[in-house]
Amino acid sequence: MIREIRINPVVPTESVLVATARSMRPKKEEPPAPHDARPHVPACPFCKGNEDKTPAPIAVFPQEGAWQIRIVENMYPVLGDDTEDPNFAFGLQQAINGYGRHEVIIDNASHGIRIHEMPDDHLALLLTAYRIRMEQLYHSNDRLKYVLVFKNFGPAAGASIGHTHSQIIAMPVVPRNVQAEVRHSTLFYEKSRQCIFCNLIDEALTFEATLYDRESGALRRKINVGQFVIEKSRKFIAIKPFASRYEWEVHILPLTHSADFLSSTADDLADLAVLFKRTMARLNVLLGGVQYNFFIHSLPHGTEYAGSAPAFHWHIEICPRTSIPTGFEMGSGLSVNTIAPEDAAARLRNVTLIES
Ligand SMILES: [Zn+2]
Ligand SMILES: [Zn+2]
Ligand SMILES: [Zn+2]
């Protein structure tokens, strides 16, 4: 049994209560959503043959032949570029004009296909589509300070359309959690001249810590940090964070230091596609059709962030939703994780994947 508060090594102001005792399970379990596996749904606006039900595509992949991925404007954007209202400040209340872009990436022509079921080369094309569109948006307007790519899968995770899709939001501010990651990793870099994410990867690959009692010298606890590795490829690693907010949260990082997802090469993304698919397949075996979000955290492009390039390390965070946050979590800001991350990692690692 574990009952301890684990500090997020990157953002120390965020901590997680890891409490595996039965009594610490007041949480309501989130049931997996029924999965609609149909390849084609006649009424679906994202399915083949219904292209006229969406706005004209912003981009189509591949450029020749039948489309496999389409990027279209979101019909119900949370941010838009059609207003020119200035920012305003009134006393302590401030608002920044909701300038931005909100786009939908139709991940695949097949309606109900899931990430781990997509061929490797398709996933590489999807990651390439993310990269190309992010780059275009950063260059389209100086007011866009951050471009966020994310996916919601399943109704509780926020997906409103059953057809597999991701989203891109280009926004006039850098989100608070990205700012916190950049700020804290930069502080770490200023002290140690090292990237904290590279350090965490090195620890995961090599480190075994033994804690001894200071007085008696007796062995108190052995931490095998390597037990947090889920998958490793030529260029990427999938890790279960030591201080995971969610029971089945997994992070994917490039093995070689890189601050900006946009600097990924075609070879990087082809390698990432395979590791990403294997990671999603492992989660699927253990959690079935569970709802999840994933998102990319990459160094913001503003000049004020350029100095943080040696400190920040881009990554993908995958957050399966197996329970609903409790009042305790929302009120305290402390996440409660009822499965020890090392146990979750072991279970994910022990999944036998059927090669496809
Ligand atoms: Zn569809
Ligand atoms: Zn790094
Ligand atoms: Zn992050």
XYZ file of C-alpha atoms and ligand atoms in Angstrom, residues 177 181 197 251 295 297 312 315 317, ligand 3:
10
model
C 0.254 24.778 -17.887
C 6.403 23.812 -17.616
C 13.197 16.174 -19.103
C 3.993 10.715 -21.593
C -2.131 16.767 -26.452
C 3.293 20.399 -25.446
C 12.270 22.705 -22.507
C 6.254 15.834 -25.358
C 0.698 13.680 -22.730
Zn 3.367 18.943 -20.635
